[in-house]
XYZ file of C-alpha atoms in Angstrom:
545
model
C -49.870 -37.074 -30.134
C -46.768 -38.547 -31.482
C -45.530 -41.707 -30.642
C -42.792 -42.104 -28.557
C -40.716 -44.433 -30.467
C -40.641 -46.116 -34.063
C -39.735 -49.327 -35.959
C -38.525 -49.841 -39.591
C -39.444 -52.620 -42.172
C -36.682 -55.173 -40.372
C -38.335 -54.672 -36.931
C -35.339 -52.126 -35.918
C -36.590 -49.373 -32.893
C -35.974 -45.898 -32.761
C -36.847 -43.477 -29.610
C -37.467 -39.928 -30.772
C -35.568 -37.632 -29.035
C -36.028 -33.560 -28.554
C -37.936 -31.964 -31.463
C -35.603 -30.677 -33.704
C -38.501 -28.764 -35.967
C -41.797 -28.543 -36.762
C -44.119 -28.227 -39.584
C -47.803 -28.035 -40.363
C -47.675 -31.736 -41.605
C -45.056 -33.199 -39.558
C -43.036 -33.020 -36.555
C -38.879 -33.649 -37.090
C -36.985 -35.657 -34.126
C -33.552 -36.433 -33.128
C -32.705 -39.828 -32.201
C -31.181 -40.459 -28.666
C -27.894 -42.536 -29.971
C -27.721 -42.213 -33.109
C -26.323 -38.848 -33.903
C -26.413 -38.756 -37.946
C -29.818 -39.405 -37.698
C -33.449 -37.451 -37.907
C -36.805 -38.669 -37.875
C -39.950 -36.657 -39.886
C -43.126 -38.460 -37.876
C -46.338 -37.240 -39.805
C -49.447 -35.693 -37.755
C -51.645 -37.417 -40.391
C -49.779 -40.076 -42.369
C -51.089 -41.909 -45.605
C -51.076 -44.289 -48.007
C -50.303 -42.337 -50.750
C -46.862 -40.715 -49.255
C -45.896 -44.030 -47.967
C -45.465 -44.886 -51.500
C -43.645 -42.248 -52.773
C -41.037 -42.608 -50.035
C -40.941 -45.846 -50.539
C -40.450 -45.268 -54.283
C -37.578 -42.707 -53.748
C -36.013 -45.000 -50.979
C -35.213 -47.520 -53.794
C -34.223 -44.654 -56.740
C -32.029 -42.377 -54.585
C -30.213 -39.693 -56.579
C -26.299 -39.757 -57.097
C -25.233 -36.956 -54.318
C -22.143 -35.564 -55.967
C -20.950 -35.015 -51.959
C -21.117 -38.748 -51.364
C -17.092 -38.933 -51.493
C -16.306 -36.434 -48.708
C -19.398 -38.217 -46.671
C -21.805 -35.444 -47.175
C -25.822 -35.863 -47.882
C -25.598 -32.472 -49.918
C -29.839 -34.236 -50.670
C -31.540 -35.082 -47.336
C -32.826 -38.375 -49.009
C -35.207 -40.357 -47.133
C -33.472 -43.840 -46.167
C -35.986 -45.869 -44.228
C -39.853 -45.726 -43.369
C -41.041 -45.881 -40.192
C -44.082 -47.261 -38.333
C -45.832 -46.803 -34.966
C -48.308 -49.193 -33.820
C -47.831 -51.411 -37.437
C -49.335 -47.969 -39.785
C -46.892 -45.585 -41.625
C -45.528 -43.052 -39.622
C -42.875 -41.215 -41.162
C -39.161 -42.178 -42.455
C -35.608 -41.531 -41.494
C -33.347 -38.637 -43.026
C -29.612 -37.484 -42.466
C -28.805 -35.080 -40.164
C -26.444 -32.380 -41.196
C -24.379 -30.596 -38.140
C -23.372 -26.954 -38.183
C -25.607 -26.629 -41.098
C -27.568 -22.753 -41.431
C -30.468 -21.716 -43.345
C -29.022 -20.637 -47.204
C -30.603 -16.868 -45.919
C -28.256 -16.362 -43.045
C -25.615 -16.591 -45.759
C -27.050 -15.392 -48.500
C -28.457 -11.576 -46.250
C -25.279 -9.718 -46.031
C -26.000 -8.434 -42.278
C -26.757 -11.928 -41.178
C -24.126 -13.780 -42.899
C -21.462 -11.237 -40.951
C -23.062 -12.378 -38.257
C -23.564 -16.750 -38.632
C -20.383 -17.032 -40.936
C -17.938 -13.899 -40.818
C -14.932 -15.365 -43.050
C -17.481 -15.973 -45.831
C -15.822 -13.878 -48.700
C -16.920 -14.207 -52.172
C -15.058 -17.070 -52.973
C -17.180 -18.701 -50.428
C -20.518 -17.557 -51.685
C -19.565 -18.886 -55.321
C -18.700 -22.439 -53.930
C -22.151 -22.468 -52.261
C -24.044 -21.519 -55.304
C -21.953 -24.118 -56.950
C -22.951 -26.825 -54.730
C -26.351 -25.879 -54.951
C -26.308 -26.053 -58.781
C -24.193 -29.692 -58.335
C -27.071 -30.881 -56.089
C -30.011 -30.012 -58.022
C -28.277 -31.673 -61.365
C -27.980 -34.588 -59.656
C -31.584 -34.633 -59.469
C -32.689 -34.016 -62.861
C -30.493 -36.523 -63.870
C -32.497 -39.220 -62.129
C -35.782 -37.521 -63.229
C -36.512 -35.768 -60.210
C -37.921 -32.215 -59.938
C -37.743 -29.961 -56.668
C -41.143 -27.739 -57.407
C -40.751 -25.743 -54.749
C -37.271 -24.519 -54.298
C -36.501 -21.788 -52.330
C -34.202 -20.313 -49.556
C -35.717 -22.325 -46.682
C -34.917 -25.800 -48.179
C -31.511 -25.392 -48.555
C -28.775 -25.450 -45.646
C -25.305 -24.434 -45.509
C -22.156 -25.419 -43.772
C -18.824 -23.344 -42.665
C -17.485 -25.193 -45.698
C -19.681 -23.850 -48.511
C -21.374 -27.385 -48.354
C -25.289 -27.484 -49.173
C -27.728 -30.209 -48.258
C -31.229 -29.905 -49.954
C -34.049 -30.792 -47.349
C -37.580 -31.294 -47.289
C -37.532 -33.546 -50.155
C -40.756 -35.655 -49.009
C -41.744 -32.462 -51.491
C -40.328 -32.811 -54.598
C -42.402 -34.242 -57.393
C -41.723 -37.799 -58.587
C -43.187 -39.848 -61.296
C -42.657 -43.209 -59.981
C -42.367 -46.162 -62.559
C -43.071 -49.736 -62.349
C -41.546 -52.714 -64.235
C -44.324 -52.587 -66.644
C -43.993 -49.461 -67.862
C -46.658 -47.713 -65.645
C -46.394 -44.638 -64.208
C -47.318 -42.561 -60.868
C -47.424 -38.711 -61.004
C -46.768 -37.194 -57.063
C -46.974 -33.811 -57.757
C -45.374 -31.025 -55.662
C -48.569 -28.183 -55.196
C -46.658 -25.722 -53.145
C -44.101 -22.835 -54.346
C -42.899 -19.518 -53.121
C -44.319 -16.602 -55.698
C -40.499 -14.950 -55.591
C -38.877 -18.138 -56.713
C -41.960 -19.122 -59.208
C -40.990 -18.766 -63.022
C -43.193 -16.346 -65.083
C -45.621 -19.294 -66.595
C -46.333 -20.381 -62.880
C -47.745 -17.198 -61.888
C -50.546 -17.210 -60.508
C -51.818 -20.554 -61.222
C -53.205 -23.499 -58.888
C -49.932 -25.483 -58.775
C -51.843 -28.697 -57.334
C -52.668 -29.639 -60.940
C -49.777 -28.972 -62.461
C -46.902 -31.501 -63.699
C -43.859 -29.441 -62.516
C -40.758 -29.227 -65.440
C -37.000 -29.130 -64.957
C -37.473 -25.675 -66.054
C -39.059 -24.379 -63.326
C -36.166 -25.631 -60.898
C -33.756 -23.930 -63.649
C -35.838 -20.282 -62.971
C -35.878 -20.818 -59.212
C -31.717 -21.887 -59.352
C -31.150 -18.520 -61.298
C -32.809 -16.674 -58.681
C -30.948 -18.516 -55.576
C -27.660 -18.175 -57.322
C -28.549 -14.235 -58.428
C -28.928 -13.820 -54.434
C -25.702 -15.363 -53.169
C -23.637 -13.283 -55.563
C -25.827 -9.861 -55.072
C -25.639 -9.628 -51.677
C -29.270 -11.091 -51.205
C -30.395 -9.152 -53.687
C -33.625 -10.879 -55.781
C -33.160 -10.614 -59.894
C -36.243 -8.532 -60.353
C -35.868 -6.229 -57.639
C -35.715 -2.527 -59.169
C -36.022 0.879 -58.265
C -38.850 2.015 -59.792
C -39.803 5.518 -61.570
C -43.221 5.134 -62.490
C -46.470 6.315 -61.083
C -48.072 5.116 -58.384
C -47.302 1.964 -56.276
C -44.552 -0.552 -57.346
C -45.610 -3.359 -58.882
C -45.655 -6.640 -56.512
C -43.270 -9.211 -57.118
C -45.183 -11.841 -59.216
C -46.535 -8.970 -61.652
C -42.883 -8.210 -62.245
C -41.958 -11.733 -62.922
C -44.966 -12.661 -64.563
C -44.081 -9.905 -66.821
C -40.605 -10.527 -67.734
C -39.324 -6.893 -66.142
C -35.521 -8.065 -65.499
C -33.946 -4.593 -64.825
C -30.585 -5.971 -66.149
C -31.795 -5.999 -69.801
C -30.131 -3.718 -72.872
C -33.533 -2.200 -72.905
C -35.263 -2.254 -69.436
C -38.899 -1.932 -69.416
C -40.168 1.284 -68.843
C -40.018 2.999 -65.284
C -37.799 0.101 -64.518
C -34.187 0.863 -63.036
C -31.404 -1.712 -61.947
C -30.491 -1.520 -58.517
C -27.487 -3.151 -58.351
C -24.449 -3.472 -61.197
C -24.924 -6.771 -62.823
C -21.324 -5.944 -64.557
C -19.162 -6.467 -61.187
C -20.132 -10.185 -61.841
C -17.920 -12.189 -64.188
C -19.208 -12.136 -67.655
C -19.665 -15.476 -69.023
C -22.575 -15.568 -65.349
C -23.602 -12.579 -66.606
C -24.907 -13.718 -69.703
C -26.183 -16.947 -68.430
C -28.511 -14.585 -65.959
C -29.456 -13.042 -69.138
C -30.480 -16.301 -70.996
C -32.472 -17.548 -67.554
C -34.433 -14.241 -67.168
C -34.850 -12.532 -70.218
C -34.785 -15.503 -73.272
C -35.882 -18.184 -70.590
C -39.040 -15.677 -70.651
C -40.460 -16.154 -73.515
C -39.028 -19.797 -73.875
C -38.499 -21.800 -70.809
C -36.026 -24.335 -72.455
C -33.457 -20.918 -72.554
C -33.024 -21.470 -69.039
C -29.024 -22.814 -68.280
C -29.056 -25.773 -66.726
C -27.235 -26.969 -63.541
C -24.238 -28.113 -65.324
C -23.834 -24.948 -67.597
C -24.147 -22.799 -64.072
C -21.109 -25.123 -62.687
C -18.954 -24.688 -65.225
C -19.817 -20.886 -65.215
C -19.082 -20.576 -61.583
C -15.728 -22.596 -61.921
C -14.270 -19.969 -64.737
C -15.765 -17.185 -62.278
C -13.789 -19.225 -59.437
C -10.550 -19.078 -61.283
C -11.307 -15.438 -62.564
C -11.327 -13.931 -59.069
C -8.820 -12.228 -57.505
C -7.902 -10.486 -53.584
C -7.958 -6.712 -52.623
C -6.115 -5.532 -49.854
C -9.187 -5.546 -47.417
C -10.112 -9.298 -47.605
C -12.509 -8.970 -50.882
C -12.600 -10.743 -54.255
C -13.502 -9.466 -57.116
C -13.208 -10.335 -60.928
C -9.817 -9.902 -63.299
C -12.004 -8.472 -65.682
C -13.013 -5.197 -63.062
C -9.912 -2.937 -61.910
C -11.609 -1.694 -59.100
C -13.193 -3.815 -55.959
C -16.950 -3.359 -55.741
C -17.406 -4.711 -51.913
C -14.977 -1.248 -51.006
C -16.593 1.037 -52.812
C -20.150 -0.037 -51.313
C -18.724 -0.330 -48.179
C -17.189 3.082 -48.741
C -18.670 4.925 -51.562
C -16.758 8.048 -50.572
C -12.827 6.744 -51.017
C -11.247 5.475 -53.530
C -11.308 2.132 -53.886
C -8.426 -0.892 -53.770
C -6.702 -1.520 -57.268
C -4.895 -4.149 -57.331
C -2.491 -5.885 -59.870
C -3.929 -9.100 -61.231
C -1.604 -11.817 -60.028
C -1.146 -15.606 -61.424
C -3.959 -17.984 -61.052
C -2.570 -20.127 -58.499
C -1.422 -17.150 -56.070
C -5.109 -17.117 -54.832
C -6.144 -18.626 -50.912
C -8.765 -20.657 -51.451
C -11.704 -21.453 -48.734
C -10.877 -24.969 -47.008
C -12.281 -27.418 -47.622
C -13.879 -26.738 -50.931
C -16.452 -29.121 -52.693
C -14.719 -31.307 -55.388
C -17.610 -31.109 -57.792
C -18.673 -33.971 -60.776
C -17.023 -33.156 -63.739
C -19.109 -31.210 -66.244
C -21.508 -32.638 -68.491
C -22.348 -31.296 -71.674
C -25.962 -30.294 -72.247
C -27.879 -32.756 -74.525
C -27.960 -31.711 -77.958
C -30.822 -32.179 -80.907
C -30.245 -33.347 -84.417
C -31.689 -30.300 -85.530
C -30.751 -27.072 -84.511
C -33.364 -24.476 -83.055
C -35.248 -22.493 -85.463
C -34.598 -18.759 -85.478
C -37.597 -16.832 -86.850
C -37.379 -12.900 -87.075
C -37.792 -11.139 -83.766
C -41.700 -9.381 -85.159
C -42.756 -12.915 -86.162
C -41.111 -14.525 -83.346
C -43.454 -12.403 -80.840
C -46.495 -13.259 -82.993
C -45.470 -16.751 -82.824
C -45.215 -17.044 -78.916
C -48.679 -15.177 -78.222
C -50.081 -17.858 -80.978
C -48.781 -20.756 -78.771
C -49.152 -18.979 -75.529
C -52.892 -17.959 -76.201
C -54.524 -20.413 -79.094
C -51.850 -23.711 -79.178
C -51.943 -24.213 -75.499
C -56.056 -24.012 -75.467
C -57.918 -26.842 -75.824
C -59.951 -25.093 -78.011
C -57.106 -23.429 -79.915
C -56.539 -27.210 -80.736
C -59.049 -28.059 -82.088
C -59.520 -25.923 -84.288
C -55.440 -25.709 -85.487
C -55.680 -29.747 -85.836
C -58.919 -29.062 -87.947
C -57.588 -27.064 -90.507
C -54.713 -28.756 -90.933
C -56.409 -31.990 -91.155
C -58.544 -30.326 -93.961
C -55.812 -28.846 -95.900
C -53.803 -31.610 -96.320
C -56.078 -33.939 -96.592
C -57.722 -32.288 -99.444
C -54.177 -31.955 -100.731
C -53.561 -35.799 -100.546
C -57.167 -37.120 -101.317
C -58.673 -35.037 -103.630
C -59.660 -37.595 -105.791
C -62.295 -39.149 -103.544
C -64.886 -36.897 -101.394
C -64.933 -39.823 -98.865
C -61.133 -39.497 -98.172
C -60.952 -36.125 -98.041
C -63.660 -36.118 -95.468
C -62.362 -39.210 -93.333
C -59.053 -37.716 -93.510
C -60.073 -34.556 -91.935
C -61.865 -36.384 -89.080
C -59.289 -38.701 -88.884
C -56.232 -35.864 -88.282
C -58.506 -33.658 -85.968
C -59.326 -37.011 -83.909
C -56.061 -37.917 -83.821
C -53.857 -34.785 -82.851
C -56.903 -33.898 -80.524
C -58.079 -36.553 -78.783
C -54.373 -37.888 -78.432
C -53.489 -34.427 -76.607
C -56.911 -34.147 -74.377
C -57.104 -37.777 -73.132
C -53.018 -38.253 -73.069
C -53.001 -35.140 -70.771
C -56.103 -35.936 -68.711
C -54.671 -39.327 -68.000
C -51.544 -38.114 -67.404
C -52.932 -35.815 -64.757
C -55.132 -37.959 -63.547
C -53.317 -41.395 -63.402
C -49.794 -40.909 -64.927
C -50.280 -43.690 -67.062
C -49.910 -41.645 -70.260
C -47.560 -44.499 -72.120
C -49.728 -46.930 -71.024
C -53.053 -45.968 -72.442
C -51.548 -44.698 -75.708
C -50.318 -47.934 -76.202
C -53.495 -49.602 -75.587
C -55.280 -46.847 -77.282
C -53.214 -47.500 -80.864
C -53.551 -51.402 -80.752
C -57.113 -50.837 -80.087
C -57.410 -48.180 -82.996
C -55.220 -50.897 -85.344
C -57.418 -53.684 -84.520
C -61.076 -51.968 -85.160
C -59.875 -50.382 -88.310
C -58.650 -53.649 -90.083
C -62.148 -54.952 -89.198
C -64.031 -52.657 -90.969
C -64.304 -52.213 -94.597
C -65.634 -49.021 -94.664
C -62.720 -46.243 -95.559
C -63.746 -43.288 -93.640
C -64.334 -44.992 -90.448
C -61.249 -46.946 -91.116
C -58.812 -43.428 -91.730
C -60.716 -42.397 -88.582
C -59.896 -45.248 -85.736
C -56.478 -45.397 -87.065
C -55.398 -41.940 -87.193
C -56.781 -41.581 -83.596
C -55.249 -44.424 -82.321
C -51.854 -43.420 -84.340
C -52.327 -40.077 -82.713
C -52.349 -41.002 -79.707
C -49.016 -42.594 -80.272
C -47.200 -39.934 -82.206
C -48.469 -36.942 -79.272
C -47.012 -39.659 -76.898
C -43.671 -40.074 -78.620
C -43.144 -36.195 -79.642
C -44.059 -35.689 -75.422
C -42.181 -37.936 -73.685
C -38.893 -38.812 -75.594
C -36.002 -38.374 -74.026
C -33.656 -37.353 -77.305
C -35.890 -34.619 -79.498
C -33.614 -35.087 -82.849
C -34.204 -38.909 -83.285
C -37.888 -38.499 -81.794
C -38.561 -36.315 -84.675
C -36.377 -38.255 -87.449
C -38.397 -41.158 -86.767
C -41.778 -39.640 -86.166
C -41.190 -38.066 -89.674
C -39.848 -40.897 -91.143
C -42.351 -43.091 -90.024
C -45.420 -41.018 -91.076
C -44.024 -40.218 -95.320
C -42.807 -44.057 -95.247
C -46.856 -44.917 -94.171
C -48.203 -42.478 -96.175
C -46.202 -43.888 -99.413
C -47.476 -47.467 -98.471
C -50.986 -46.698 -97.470
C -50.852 -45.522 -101.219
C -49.266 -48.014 -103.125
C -51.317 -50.588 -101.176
C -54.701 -48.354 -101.507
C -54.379 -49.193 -105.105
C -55.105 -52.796 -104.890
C -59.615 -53.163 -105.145
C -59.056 -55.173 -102.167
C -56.986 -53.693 -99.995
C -58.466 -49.956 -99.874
C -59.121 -50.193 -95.951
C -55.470 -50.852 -95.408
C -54.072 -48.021 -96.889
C -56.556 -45.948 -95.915
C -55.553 -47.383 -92.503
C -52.116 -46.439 -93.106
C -52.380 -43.264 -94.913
C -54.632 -41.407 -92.134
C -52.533 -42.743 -89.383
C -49.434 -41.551 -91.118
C -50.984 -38.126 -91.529
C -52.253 -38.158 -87.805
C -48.321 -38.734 -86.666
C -47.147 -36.168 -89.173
C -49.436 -33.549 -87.746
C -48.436 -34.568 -84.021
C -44.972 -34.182 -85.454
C -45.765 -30.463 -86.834
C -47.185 -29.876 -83.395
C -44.291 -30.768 -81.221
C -41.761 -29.205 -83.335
C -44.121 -25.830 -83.247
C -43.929 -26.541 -79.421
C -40.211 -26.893 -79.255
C -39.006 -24.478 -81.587
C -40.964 -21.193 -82.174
């Protein structure tokens, strides 16, 4: 039974009101008095969400609406407690606001908001696009984004809700790290490497949100129309939804897949969001990173903006179409409006519109992406997809590198070659199994790599011996260089220095191997050098083919 009021850290009380929604873990109030106001009250609060709110209470996002006093992110502002134990927290309340369905369904948007033209329904998907940037930007990731978490106002304003969800990886002072995953997601919204899989184990990427944002904005400007739906030709029963996705059968494509037809004309739509559906759907199959990010849809939907122009019936369409598509589905028997196209600034626009932050240009790498030929490109992807991504696959790819170039680089002395073989397998290996078992686990990957390495370092100058000395190092090394190539935030100067660092140790380790007494140092050196250069290999393989 739920309590009847609440207090906050400072000893503030709150009755709860009528029940404005409910949930299977929580019930959502509104608060007698204090109108802006909601309150989620858990049916079985614990420890573990209390800290995560608590975490995102004191790393809010920057909500681009925050200048026209709009939460366009329901962000949690203050925790709540009945009877001294965790109850629940405190969370704008947005008035006038409608599921992003209601506008989104044709028949239902005519009905909830009839002056929503398509000027409207591009200023929504831009807001959406604004709001979910922000997020990344701070490092947080939705998971499960869908239709039913987003609301809409009469002004094309958004508010993302239900964000006691999202994933957060929350970071203390000392460099530690907490992993609260999100383990829900709708399959239609799902990109093609989720499908199917238990998502309660699984570190949720910026990329998925980037999938799940093509498919939201693909609905507001196709009359509700989902990116993979299709008429289809073949056989049988339709495939299901995830099997399409899962599969990569966009009907849009130069080339659909076989017994695969477009329903809809993705060429009414203006061209430059045309071809970033293209790069979310049909490159961001086969590599997720393809996927446009928030700020390349905004700037998209702002040329579209200033690209559309009026029919005579109320409509908008594109400059680059002479005919309006909304009249000729709404009457596929006339002829439709042609208009002339007019100057820029003769257009209405909807009032009041969403100033949105100005656009940021997507982080570049020092290197630019490597384009392999499309056969061996294919190859490439079911290599990574089906061997690289295996533990097993691993293994056995770190072991025979290890062995060639270590037999390349110490083929002078059996008891190199062999220590540097063990010492690059351990290394690449062990530095991806335990880095991602922690990680999943604890979320302390930077941590124990850290400890790991000065550990390795430590042990290997104590022994004399040079084949357990290449070994210790090189795993501890490894550790460090998977660690690096995983988590840095700029990929060009994480590989410039992961490279640089591992042919700088591997010419010391040399030079100081030479000396009678030195020969565990630069065996020291040269297998961790050799451990890094292989995690190197390895994260560029990741990134680029």
């Amino acid at each position: 039974m739920a309590p009847s009021f609440v207090r906050d850290a400072r000893g503030t009380r709150y009755r709860l009101g009528e029940l404005a929604g409910k949930g299977g873990q929580a019930l959502v109030y509104r608060l007698p008095g204090r109108s802006d106001w909601l309150a989620k009250i858990y049916h079985h609060a614990d420890g573990q969400t209390e800290n995560k709110l608590a975490w995102m209470i004191a790393n809010p996002p920057e909500d681009p609406s925050q200048k026209i006093n709009h939460a366009s992110i329901a962000w949690p502002t203050r925790l709540v407690y009945a009877e001294r134990r965790f109850a629940g927290y405190l969370m704008p309340y947005i008035h006038g606001a409608v599921p992003l369905l209601r506008v989104f369904n044709p028949r239902l948007r005519r009905r909830t908001f009839p002056n929503f033209n398509e000027r409207y329904q591009v200023n929504t998907a831009h807001n959406i696009a604004a709001a979910l940037g922000a997020l990344h930007e701070r490092g947080y990731v939705v998971g499960d984004l869908n239709e039913s978490n987003i609301l809409v106002t009469p002004a094309t304003l958004v508010t993302m809700i239900d964000t006691d969800s999202f994933q957060v990886v929350a970071r203390t002072r000392l460099g530690l790290a907490k992993l609260y995953p999100c383990p829900v997601g709708k399959v239609e919204y799902l990109p093609p490497e989720l499908q199917g899989k238990k998502l309660a184990g699984i570190e949720r990427r910026p990329e998925h949100d980037r999938f799940a944002l093509g498919v939201l904005i693909f609905q507001l400007l196709m009359e509700g129309s989902h990116p993979f739906r299709a008429k289809w030709t073949g056989p049988g029963e339709k495939p299901g939804m995830q099997e399409r996705i899962a599969r990569g059968w966009f009907p849009y494509q130069d080339r659909p897949p076989r017994h695969i037809e477009p329903a809809l004309r993705l060429e009414d739509l203006h061209p430059e969001l045309v071809g970033l559906f293209k790069r979310c759907f049909i490159l961001g199959h086969r590599n997720a990173e393809a996927r446009p990010a928030p700020a390349e849809w905004e700037r998209g939907l702002e040329n579209a903006d200033r690209a559309l122009q009026p029919c005579g019936k109320g409509h908008y369409f594109g400059r680059h179409l002479s005919e309006c598509p909304a009249c000729l589905r709404l009457s596929p028997t006339s002829r439709p409006v042609r208009v002339a196209p007019g100057p820029p600034g003769s257009r209405p626009r909807p009032s009041p519109s969403f100033p949105s932050a100005p656009p940021q240009a997507p982080a570049r790498s020092l290197f630019p992406p490597v384009r392999l030929p499309v056969g061996l490109r294919g190859r490439a992807a079911w290599v990574r997809q089906n061997i690289i991504a295996r533990p097993a696959g691993r293994i056995l790819a770190a072991g025979g590198l290890g062995l060639l170039i270590g037999a390349i680089l110490g083929n002078s002395f059996p008891a190199e070659i062999l220590g540097g073989t063990f010492g690059l397998a351990a290394g690449l290996v062990s530095g991806t199994l335990v880095g991602e078992t922690i990680r999943k686990t604890f979320g302390w990957p930077t941590f124990w790599s850290a400890v790991g390495a000065l550990l390795g370092i430590f042990l290997a100058g104590g022994l004399s011996a040079p084949f357990w000395s290449w070994g210790i190092s090189a795993l501890a090394l490894g550790l460090m260089g998977w660690t690096i190539g995983r988590y840095g935030n700029q990929p060009g100067w994480t590989l410039l220095w992961t490279l640089g660092g591992a042919i700088g140790g591997w010419l010391a380790g040399r030079a100081v191997a030479g000396l009678p007494a030195s020969s565990w140092a630069g065996g020291s050196l040269s297998g961790g050098s050799l451990a890094v250069l292989t995690a190197s290999i390895y994260t560029l393989w990741r990134k680029y083919v």
